[in-house]
Amino acid sequence: MAEKTTYRTRQRDEILRFFDEHRDRCFSARDLVGQVDAGEATIFRALSTLTNEGKLKKFTGGSGESAHYQFNASECALHIHLKCRGCGQLIHMDCAFMKEILAHFKNEHAFTVDCGQTVIYGLCGECTGENIHSSEEEHYHD
Amino acid sequence: MAEKTTYRTRQRDEILRFFDEHRDRCFSARDLVGQVDAGEATIFRALSTLTNEGKLKKFTGGSGESAHYQFNASECALHIHLKCRGCGQLIHMDCAFMKEILAHFKNEHAFTVDCGQTVIYGLCGECTGENIHSSEEEHYHD
DNA sequence: TTGATTGCAAACAATTTGCAATACT
DNA sequence: AGTATTGCAAATTGTTTGCAATCAA
């Protein structure tokens, strides 16, 4: 789990550059295939080492769902994510109240939330209201 | 993802009874093999439907790690759960502020939280404080 | 040169699915 | 009887690993 990087390689550079150029989005290993010139195994290894080095932030998907990664300078590690069960969209909850919530967990429940592992499930506004009559084939996967 | 149960079967009953008799612990599908008289595929299917019905609560493991399930008391649908990644304890967060949080999600983000499916991961007070000098083999799995 | 890293293919583990046999109601 | 559910085995998916070839220092 804690590999050390000794050499600097083209593929790792390329992968990190890709994340840097898309700071606002997160990608799975599979997403990178085709986007960067590196074998799939290498991509997995790079994602792992880059995460260990703190350059990327890892979001664990539910069972079966693939893990997603994002450039770590982004604020994603600091806010909670809301995932809509209807349309699958991922909402980055980055408002002031968010900090209050995290503070509450910390102060009143002595609980330190790991935003990277936490996803709050529910239904977004569109799905609570309009989705009633939408097509039942509501496949998600952002 | 949202299967409906029409018939009542021995294996589903048995699985739910097993969880009922071990309300304080959580188990993976694999854990149930041998404990209940049902094929593995059936166990997976039952865990899925029972979770959909709100009878069980599902905990997502990291990628690769198996999902775990635990008996879900009916009151649990109303509050959020905090799961400590250190010691594995499940905290039922049932305070007044909880309602404020849910209201905020609803009003400011138009997001309806599904408490039955949401688990907030992090570290409890004991694990943030005292765990520094504990044995490194900090395997959880309650 | 020498050890680190890549890439392919095979190995894996968790979970899902096709389908005939079987159990509910 | 008629449909839902089971169970087995085969199929999928996400990820890891062995190992020879290749690259970085």
mmCIF file of C-alpha atoms (C1' of nucleotides) in Angstrom:
data_model
loop_
_atom_site.group_PDB
_atom_site.id
_atom_site.type_symbol
_atom_site.label_atom_id
_atom_site.label_comp_id
_atom_site.label_asym_id
_atom_site.label_seq_id
_atom_site.Cartn_x
_atom_site.Cartn_y
_atom_site.Cartn_z
ATOM 1 C CA MET A 1 0.000 0.000 0.000
ATOM 2 C CA ALA A 2 2.874 2.390 0.555
ATOM 3 C CA GLU A 3 5.096 2.185 -2.511
ATOM 4 C CA LYS A 4 8.008 4.562 -2.790
ATOM 5 C CA THR A 5 8.787 6.243 -6.070
ATOM 6 C CA THR A 6 12.409 6.212 -7.044
ATOM 7 C CA TYR A 7 12.394 6.971 -10.736
ATOM 8 C CA ARG A 8 10.381 9.533 -12.527
ATOM 9 C CA THR A 9 8.567 8.134 -15.505
ATOM 10 C CA ARG A 10 6.732 9.403 -18.525
ATOM 11 C CA GLN A 11 3.502 7.562 -17.719
ATOM 12 C CA ARG A 12 3.248 8.777 -14.147
ATOM 13 C CA ASP A 13 3.933 12.317 -15.266
ATOM 14 C CA GLU A 14 1.319 12.037 -17.928
ATOM 15 C CA ILE A 15 -1.277 10.690 -15.530
ATOM 16 C CA LEU A 16 -0.648 13.397 -12.971
ATOM 17 C CA ARG A 17 -0.734 16.062 -15.686
ATOM 18 C CA PHE A 18 -4.087 14.735 -16.828
ATOM 19 C CA PHE A 19 -5.505 15.101 -13.322
ATOM 20 C CA ASP A 20 -3.954 18.528 -13.004
ATOM 21 C CA GLU A 21 -5.663 19.616 -16.196
ATOM 22 C CA HIS A 22 -8.994 18.353 -14.896
ATOM 23 C CA ARG A 23 -8.876 19.382 -11.281
ATOM 24 C CA ASP A 24 -12.593 19.660 -10.997
ATOM 25 C CA ARG A 25 -13.426 16.146 -12.092
ATOM 26 C CA CYS A 26 -12.662 12.743 -10.732
ATOM 27 C CA PHE A 27 -11.819 9.659 -12.738
ATOM 28 C CA SER A 28 -11.592 5.949 -12.310
ATOM 29 C CA ALA A 29 -8.692 3.896 -13.588
ATOM 30 C CA ARG A 30 -10.861 2.824 -16.484
ATOM 31 C CA ASP A 31 -11.591 6.439 -17.353
ATOM 32 C CA LEU A 32 -7.902 7.017 -17.902
ATOM 33 C CA VAL A 33 -7.483 4.226 -20.405
ATOM 34 C CA GLY A 34 -7.293 5.949 -23.748
ATOM 35 C CA GLN A 35 -6.794 9.348 -22.148
ATOM 36 C CA VAL A 36 -3.228 8.667 -21.189
ATOM 37 C CA ASP A 37 -0.628 6.545 -22.905
ATOM 38 C CA ALA A 38 -0.048 3.864 -20.306
ATOM 39 C CA GLY A 39 -1.110 0.289 -19.746
ATOM 40 C CA GLU A 40 -4.001 -0.410 -17.438
ATOM 41 C CA ALA A 41 -1.859 -2.112 -14.820
ATOM 42 C CA THR A 42 0.469 0.854 -14.872
ATOM 43 C CA ILE A 43 -2.462 3.172 -14.404
ATOM 44 C CA PHE A 44 -3.584 1.272 -11.335
ATOM 45 C CA ARG A 45 -0.073 1.292 -9.958
ATOM 46 C CA ALA A 46 0.333 4.982 -10.661
ATOM 47 C CA LEU A 47 -2.988 5.881 -9.053
ATOM 48 C CA SER A 48 -1.908 4.010 -5.987
ATOM 49 C CA THR A 49 1.506 5.613 -5.691
ATOM 50 C CA LEU A 50 0.249 9.080 -6.548
ATOM 51 C CA THR A 51 -2.367 8.719 -3.842
ATOM 52 C CA ASN A 52 0.242 7.577 -1.358
ATOM 53 C CA GLU A 53 2.320 10.580 -2.251
ATOM 54 C CA GLY A 54 -0.645 12.808 -1.562
ATOM 55 C CA LYS A 55 -0.827 14.059 -5.129
ATOM 56 C CA LEU A 56 -4.214 12.494 -5.747
ATOM 57 C CA LYS A 57 -7.215 12.018 -3.537
ATOM 58 C CA LYS A 58 -8.996 8.702 -3.637
ATOM 59 C CA PHE A 59 -12.734 8.327 -3.320
ATOM 60 C CA THR A 60 -13.808 4.820 -2.576
ATOM 61 C CA GLY A 61 -16.846 3.789 -4.484
ATOM 62 C CA GLY A 62 -19.340 1.405 -3.003
ATOM 63 C CA SER A 63 -18.725 -2.296 -3.447
ATOM 64 C CA GLY A 64 -18.396 -3.101 -7.083
ATOM 65 C CA GLU A 65 -18.165 0.509 -8.016
ATOM 66 C CA SER A 66 -14.708 1.552 -9.010
ATOM 67 C CA ALA A 67 -12.647 3.930 -6.950
ATOM 68 C CA HIS A 68 -12.323 7.444 -8.293
ATOM 69 C CA TYR A 69 -9.417 9.786 -8.036
ATOM 70 C CA GLN A 70 -9.041 13.504 -8.207
ATOM 71 C CA PHE A 71 -6.221 15.999 -8.142
ATOM 72 C CA ASN A 72 -5.552 16.638 -4.500
ATOM 73 C CA ALA A 73 -5.177 20.397 -4.565
ATOM 74 C CA SER A 74 -8.885 20.445 -5.098
ATOM 75 C CA GLU A 75 -11.152 20.952 -2.182
ATOM 76 C CA CYS A 76 -12.840 17.605 -2.546
ATOM 77 C CA ALA A 77 -11.097 16.237 0.473
ATOM 78 C CA LEU A 78 -12.674 18.964 2.527
ATOM 79 C CA HIS A 79 -16.300 18.705 1.699
ATOM 80 C CA ILE A 80 -18.912 16.020 1.646
ATOM 81 C CA HIS A 81 -20.347 14.527 -1.481
ATOM 82 C CA LEU A 82 -23.989 13.923 -2.160
ATOM 83 C CA LYS A 83 -24.848 11.195 -4.601
ATOM 84 C CA CYS A 84 -28.274 11.109 -6.159
ATOM 85 C CA ARG A 85 -29.753 7.645 -6.355
ATOM 86 C CA GLY A 86 -31.982 8.771 -9.136
ATOM 87 C CA CYS A 87 -29.752 10.313 -11.777
ATOM 88 C CA GLY A 88 -26.414 9.401 -10.260
ATOM 89 C CA GLN A 89 -25.029 12.912 -10.193
ATOM 90 C CA LEU A 90 -22.418 13.719 -7.621
ATOM 91 C CA ILE A 91 -22.957 16.994 -5.817
ATOM 92 C CA HIS A 92 -19.976 18.632 -4.166
ATOM 93 C CA MET A 93 -21.370 20.206 -1.057
ATOM 94 C CA ASP A 94 -19.024 23.040 -0.463
ATOM 95 C CA CYS A 95 -20.978 25.642 1.455
ATOM 96 C CA ALA A 96 -20.325 27.364 4.747
ATOM 97 C CA PHE A 97 -22.823 25.202 6.586
ATOM 98 C CA MET A 98 -20.745 22.209 5.623
ATOM 99 C CA LYS A 99 -18.010 23.374 7.957
ATOM 100 C CA GLU A 100 -20.541 23.750 10.719
ATOM 101 C CA ILE A 101 -21.662 20.225 10.178
ATOM 102 C CA LEU A 102 -18.142 18.842 10.291
ATOM 103 C CA ALA A 103 -17.486 20.925 13.387
ATOM 104 C CA HIS A 104 -20.593 19.547 15.025
ATOM 105 C CA PHE A 105 -19.549 15.982 14.393
ATOM 106 C CA LYS A 106 -16.174 16.809 15.812
ATOM 107 C CA ASN A 107 -17.264 18.749 18.883
ATOM 108 C CA GLU A 108 -20.457 17.052 19.887
ATOM 109 C CA HIS A 109 -19.704 13.536 18.784
ATOM 110 C CA ALA A 110 -15.913 13.564 18.866
ATOM 111 C CA PHE A 111 -16.110 12.158 15.381
ATOM 112 C CA THR A 112 -13.695 13.135 12.633
ATOM 113 C CA VAL A 113 -15.356 12.710 9.282
ATOM 114 C CA ASP A 114 -13.336 11.303 6.411
ATOM 115 C CA CYS A 115 -14.744 13.168 3.448
ATOM 116 C CA GLY A 116 -12.884 10.941 1.060
ATOM 117 C CA GLN A 117 -14.782 7.907 2.148
ATOM 118 C CA THR A 118 -18.136 9.421 2.846
ATOM 119 C CA VAL A 119 -20.936 9.799 0.383
ATOM 120 C CA ILE A 120 -24.394 10.851 1.403
ATOM 121 C CA TYR A 121 -27.092 9.099 -0.574
ATOM 122 C CA GLY A 122 -30.495 10.426 -1.413
ATOM 123 C CA LEU A 123 -32.402 12.148 -4.152
ATOM 124 C CA CYS A 124 -31.624 15.457 -5.779
ATOM 125 C CA GLY A 125 -34.266 18.073 -6.419
ATOM 126 C CA GLU A 126 -34.806 17.065 -9.996
ATOM 127 C CA CYS A 127 -35.304 13.455 -9.090
ATOM 128 C CA THR A 128 -37.678 14.049 -6.210
ATOM 129 C CA GLY A 129 -39.893 16.261 -8.302
ATOM 130 C CA GLU A 130 -39.670 15.564 -11.981
ATOM 131 C CA ASN A 131 -38.446 12.038 -12.078
ATOM 132 C CA ILE A 132 -41.766 10.516 -11.171
ATOM 133 C CA HIS A 133 -42.741 10.149 -14.791
ATOM 134 C CA SER A 134 -39.305 9.673 -16.299
ATOM 135 C CA SER A 135 -38.250 6.514 -18.078
ATOM 136 C CA GLU A 136 -37.659 3.711 -15.615
ATOM 137 C CA GLU A 137 -34.273 2.879 -17.127
ATOM 138 C CA GLU A 138 -32.638 5.263 -14.728
ATOM 139 C CA HIS A 139 -29.079 4.024 -15.094
ATOM 140 C CA TYR A 140 -26.529 6.199 -13.460
ATOM 141 C CA HIS A 141 -22.726 6.108 -13.311
ATOM 142 C CA ASP A 142 -22.150 9.819 -13.433
ATOM 143 C CA MET B 1 -31.277 -2.419 -7.743
ATOM 144 C CA ALA B 2 -34.800 -2.205 -6.397
ATOM 145 C CA GLU B 3 -36.120 -5.745 -6.425
ATOM 146 C CA LYS B 4 -39.550 -6.398 -5.028
ATOM 147 C CA THR B 5 -40.227 -9.410 -2.880
ATOM 148 C CA THR B 6 -43.325 -11.354 -3.692
ATOM 149 C CA TYR B 7 -42.872 -14.679 -1.999
ATOM 150 C CA ARG B 8 -41.552 -15.325 1.435
ATOM 151 C CA THR B 9 -38.830 -17.916 1.520
ATOM 152 C CA ARG B 10 -37.025 -19.999 4.054
ATOM 153 C CA GLN B 11 -33.587 -18.703 3.108
ATOM 154 C CA ARG B 12 -34.484 -15.036 3.318
ATOM 155 C CA ASP B 13 -36.157 -15.597 6.664
ATOM 156 C CA GLU B 14 -33.172 -17.449 7.922
ATOM 157 C CA ILE B 15 -30.768 -14.751 6.810
ATOM 158 C CA LEU B 16 -32.800 -11.998 8.405
ATOM 159 C CA ARG B 17 -33.146 -13.998 11.605
ATOM 160 C CA PHE B 18 -29.390 -14.424 11.693
ATOM 161 C CA PHE B 19 -28.907 -10.663 11.510
ATOM 162 C CA ASP B 20 -31.619 -10.129 14.096
ATOM 163 C CA GLU B 21 -29.828 -12.445 16.485
ATOM 164 C CA HIS B 22 -26.580 -10.534 15.980
ATOM 165 C CA ARG B 23 -27.826 -6.973 15.866
ATOM 166 C CA ASP B 24 -24.600 -5.559 17.151
ATOM 167 C CA ARG B 25 -22.345 -7.087 14.526
ATOM 168 C CA CYS B 26 -22.044 -6.767 10.790
ATOM 169 C CA PHE B 27 -21.277 -9.459 8.271
ATOM 170 C CA SER B 28 -20.247 -9.848 4.680
ATOM 171 C CA ALA B 29 -21.922 -12.225 2.276
ATOM 172 C CA ARG B 30 -18.996 -14.539 2.715
ATOM 173 C CA ASP B 31 -19.460 -14.497 6.481
ATOM 174 C CA LEU B 32 -22.936 -15.892 6.076
ATOM 175 C CA VAL B 33 -21.837 -18.893 4.070
ATOM 176 C CA GLY B 34 -21.962 -21.767 6.510
ATOM 177 C CA GLN B 35 -23.950 -19.740 9.024
ATOM 178 C CA VAL B 36 -27.156 -19.947 7.078
ATOM 179 C CA ASP B 37 -28.451 -22.677 4.828
ATOM 180 C CA ALA B 38 -28.530 -20.881 1.488
ATOM 181 C CA GLY B 39 -26.407 -20.770 -1.624
ATOM 182 C CA GLU B 40 -23.952 -17.942 -2.028
ATOM 183 C CA ALA B 41 -25.815 -16.364 -4.928
ATOM 184 C CA THR B 42 -28.986 -16.470 -2.885
ATOM 185 C CA ILE B 43 -27.219 -14.805 -0.017
ATOM 186 C CA PHE B 44 -26.098 -11.967 -2.257
ATOM 187 C CA ARG B 45 -29.568 -11.597 -3.662
ATOM 188 C CA ALA B 46 -31.134 -11.651 -0.212
ATOM 189 C CA LEU B 47 -28.722 -9.075 1.171
ATOM 190 C CA SER B 48 -29.629 -6.845 -1.707
ATOM 191 C CA THR B 49 -33.383 -7.145 -1.322
ATOM 192 C CA LEU B 50 -33.279 -6.950 2.460
ATOM 193 C CA THR B 51 -31.263 -3.776 2.178
ATOM 194 C CA ASN B 52 -33.707 -2.348 -0.322
ATOM 195 C CA GLU B 53 -36.513 -3.156 2.052
ATOM 196 C CA GLY B 54 -34.692 -1.293 4.783
ATOM 197 C CA LYS B 55 -34.292 -4.369 6.936
ATOM 198 C CA LEU B 56 -30.527 -4.319 6.688
ATOM 199 C CA LYS B 57 -28.013 -1.524 6.545
ATOM 200 C CA LYS B 58 -25.196 -1.819 4.091
ATOM 201 C CA PHE B 59 -21.641 -0.685 4.747
ATOM 202 C CA THR B 60 -19.424 -0.232 1.764
ATOM 203 C CA GLY B 61 -15.909 -1.485 2.106
ATOM 204 C CA GLY B 62 -13.133 0.233 0.223
ATOM 205 C CA SER B 63 -12.636 -0.907 -3.350
ATOM 206 C CA GLY B 64 -12.066 -4.606 -3.410
ATOM 207 C CA GLU B 65 -13.180 -5.022 0.142
ATOM 208 C CA SER B 66 -16.472 -6.741 0.564
ATOM 209 C CA ALA B 67 -19.592 -4.919 1.655
ATOM 210 C CA HIS B 68 -20.865 -5.576 5.159
ATOM 211 C CA TYR B 69 -24.415 -5.648 6.389
ATOM 212 C CA GLN B 70 -26.050 -5.167 9.731
ATOM 213 C CA PHE B 71 -29.537 -5.431 11.130
ATOM 214 C CA ASN B 72 -31.309 -2.136 10.625
ATOM 215 C CA ALA B 73 -33.744 -1.233 13.358
ATOM 216 C CA SER B 74 -36.692 0.780 12.096
ATOM 217 C CA GLU B 75 -35.734 3.871 14.094
ATOM 218 C CA CYS B 76 -32.481 3.913 12.181
ATOM 219 C CA ALA B 77 -34.211 5.251 9.126
ATOM 220 C CA LEU B 78 -34.526 8.568 10.893
ATOM 221 C CA HIS B 79 -31.020 9.357 11.889
ATOM 222 C CA ILE B 80 -27.598 9.306 10.358
ATOM 223 C CA HIS B 81 -24.968 6.753 11.191
ATOM 224 C CA LEU B 82 -21.328 7.337 11.875
ATOM 225 C CA LYS B 83 -19.054 4.393 11.378
ATOM 226 C CA CYS B 84 -15.613 4.436 12.889
ATOM 227 C CA ARG B 85 -12.968 3.019 10.579
ATOM 228 C CA GLY B 86 -10.745 2.465 13.546
ATOM 229 C CA CYS B 87 -12.704 0.347 15.968
ATOM 230 C CA GLY B 88 -15.705 -0.326 13.780
ATOM 231 C CA GLN B 89 -18.280 1.005 16.204
ATOM 232 C CA LEU B 90 -21.473 2.376 14.773
ATOM 233 C CA ILE B 91 -22.723 5.610 16.250
ATOM 234 C CA HIS B 92 -26.400 6.409 15.880
ATOM 235 C CA MET B 93 -26.484 10.139 15.571
ATOM 236 C CA ASP B 94 -29.836 11.056 16.938
ATOM 237 C CA CYS B 95 -29.481 14.592 18.210
ATOM 238 C CA ALA B 96 -31.408 17.758 17.505
ATOM 239 C CA PHE B 97 -28.747 19.159 15.221
ATOM 240 C CA MET B 98 -29.286 16.137 13.039
ATOM 241 C CA LYS B 99 -32.630 17.511 11.969
ATOM 242 C CA GLU B 100 -31.036 20.826 11.161
ATOM 243 C CA ILE B 101 -28.554 19.106 8.943
ATOM 244 C CA LEU B 102 -31.203 17.183 7.090
ATOM 245 C CA ALA B 103 -33.236 20.350 6.723
ATOM 246 C CA HIS B 104 -30.240 22.170 5.330
ATOM 247 C CA PHE B 105 -29.648 19.511 2.713
ATOM 248 C CA LYS B 106 -33.267 19.716 1.822
ATOM 249 C CA ASN B 107 -33.676 23.473 1.720
ATOM 250 C CA GLU B 108 -30.317 24.674 0.470
ATOM 251 C CA HIS B 109 -29.386 21.803 -1.771
ATOM 252 C CA ALA B 110 -32.814 20.406 -2.602
ATOM 253 C CA PHE B 111 -31.380 17.090 -1.571
ATOM 254 C CA THR B 112 -33.392 14.500 0.321
ATOM 255 C CA VAL B 113 -31.053 12.368 2.364
ATOM 256 C CA ASP B 114 -31.748 8.677 2.607
ATOM 257 C CA CYS B 115 -30.650 7.926 6.155
ATOM 258 C CA GLY B 116 -31.199 4.263 5.645
ATOM 259 C CA GLN B 117 -28.523 4.099 3.016
ATOM 260 C CA THR B 118 -26.108 6.730 4.196
ATOM 261 C CA VAL B 119 -23.162 6.068 6.433
ATOM 262 C CA ILE B 120 -20.624 8.677 7.381
ATOM 263 C CA TYR B 121 -17.139 7.267 7.763
ATOM 264 C CA GLY B 122 -14.384 8.570 9.909
ATOM 265 C CA LEU B 123 -12.743 8.087 13.281
ATOM 266 C CA CYS B 124 -14.332 8.231 16.693
ATOM 267 C CA GLY B 125 -12.825 10.097 19.611
ATOM 268 C CA GLU B 126 -11.151 7.089 21.098
ATOM 269 C CA CYS B 127 -9.530 6.188 17.832
ATOM 270 C CA THR B 128 -8.274 9.668 17.041
ATOM 271 C CA GLY B 129 -6.821 10.164 20.470
ATOM 272 C CA GLU B 130 -5.618 6.975 22.011
ATOM 273 C CA ASN B 131 -4.882 4.986 18.953
ATOM 274 C CA ILE B 132 -1.575 6.669 18.335
ATOM 275 C CA HIS B 133 0.373 4.180 20.370
ATOM 276 C CA SER B 134 -1.850 1.166 19.868
ATOM 277 C CA SER B 135 -0.711 -1.937 18.047
ATOM 278 C CA GLU B 136 -0.310 -1.225 14.364
ATOM 279 C CA GLU B 137 -2.431 -4.193 13.406
ATOM 280 C CA GLU B 138 -5.445 -1.986 13.574
ATOM 281 C CA HIS B 139 -7.752 -4.250 11.644
ATOM 282 C CA TYR B 140 -11.331 -3.355 12.043
ATOM 283 C CA HIS B 141 -14.388 -5.307 11.088
ATOM 284 C CA ASP B 142 -15.851 -4.708 14.474
ATOM 285 C "C1'" DT C 1 25.119 -0.975 -15.139
ATOM 286 C "C1'" DT C 2 21.565 -1.880 -11.969
ATOM 287 C "C1'" DG C 3 17.537 -1.575 -9.906
ATOM 288 C "C1'" DA C 4 12.845 0.523 -10.802
ATOM 289 C "C1'" DT C 5 9.030 0.522 -13.815
ATOM 290 C "C1'" DT C 6 6.217 -1.020 -17.643
ATOM 291 C "C1'" DG C 7 2.959 -3.987 -20.049
ATOM 292 C "C1'" DC C 8 0.843 -8.050 -21.101
ATOM 293 C "C1'" DA C 9 -1.483 -11.866 -19.612
ATOM 294 C "C1'" DA C 10 -2.947 -14.681 -16.026
ATOM 295 C "C1'" DA C 11 -4.739 -14.600 -11.266
ATOM 296 C "C1'" DC C 12 -8.085 -12.866 -7.987
ATOM 297 C "C1'" DA C 13 -11.996 -11.647 -5.133
ATOM 298 C "C1'" DA C 14 -16.467 -9.889 -4.816
ATOM 299 C "C1'" DT C 15 -20.535 -9.905 -7.005
ATOM 300 C "C1'" DT C 16 -23.847 -10.849 -10.802
ATOM 301 C "C1'" DT C 17 -26.380 -13.599 -14.070
ATOM 302 C "C1'" DG C 18 -28.386 -17.516 -17.149
ATOM 303 C "C1'" DC C 19 -31.134 -21.218 -16.664
ATOM 304 C "C1'" DA C 20 -33.240 -25.434 -15.180
ATOM 305 C "C1'" DA C 21 -35.059 -27.215 -10.907
ATOM 306 C "C1'" DT C 22 -37.824 -26.081 -6.986
ATOM 307 C "C1'" DA C 23 -40.684 -23.640 -3.638
ATOM 308 C "C1'" DC C 24 -44.531 -20.113 -2.674
ATOM 309 C "C1'" DT C 25 -49.283 -18.941 -2.729
ATOM 310 C "C1'" DA D 1 -51.013 -23.988 -11.875
ATOM 311 C "C1'" DG D 2 -48.265 -20.234 -12.510
ATOM 312 C "C1'" DT D 3 -44.776 -17.220 -11.065
ATOM 313 C "C1'" DA D 4 -40.977 -16.117 -7.891
ATOM 314 C "C1'" DT D 5 -36.896 -17.871 -5.983
ATOM 315 C "C1'" DT D 6 -33.052 -21.016 -5.541
ATOM 316 C "C1'" DG D 7 -28.608 -22.914 -6.687
ATOM 317 C "C1'" DC D 8 -25.039 -24.139 -9.490
ATOM 318 C "C1'" DA D 9 -21.804 -22.818 -12.643
ATOM 319 C "C1'" DA D 10 -20.238 -19.602 -15.819
ATOM 320 C "C1'" DA D 11 -19.596 -14.681 -16.628
ATOM 321 C "C1'" DT D 12 -18.324 -9.846 -15.152
ATOM 322 C "C1'" DT D 13 -15.921 -6.237 -13.005
ATOM 323 C "C1'" DG D 14 -12.380 -3.930 -10.650
ATOM 324 C "C1'" DT D 15 -7.927 -4.614 -9.271
ATOM 325 C "C1'" DT D 16 -3.543 -7.132 -8.382
ATOM 326 C "C1'" DT D 17 0.495 -9.815 -9.590
ATOM 327 C "C1'" DG D 18 4.295 -12.601 -12.074
ATOM 328 C "C1'" DC D 19 7.712 -11.903 -15.136
ATOM 329 C "C1'" DA D 20 10.430 -10.681 -19.083
ATOM 330 C "C1'" DA D 21 11.471 -6.483 -21.579
ATOM 331 C "C1'" DT D 22 12.488 -1.610 -21.029
ATOM 332 C "C1'" DC D 23 13.734 2.659 -18.920
ATOM 333 C "C1'" DA D 24 15.851 6.041 -15.519
ATOM 334 C "C1'" DA D 25 19.702 7.278 -12.850
#
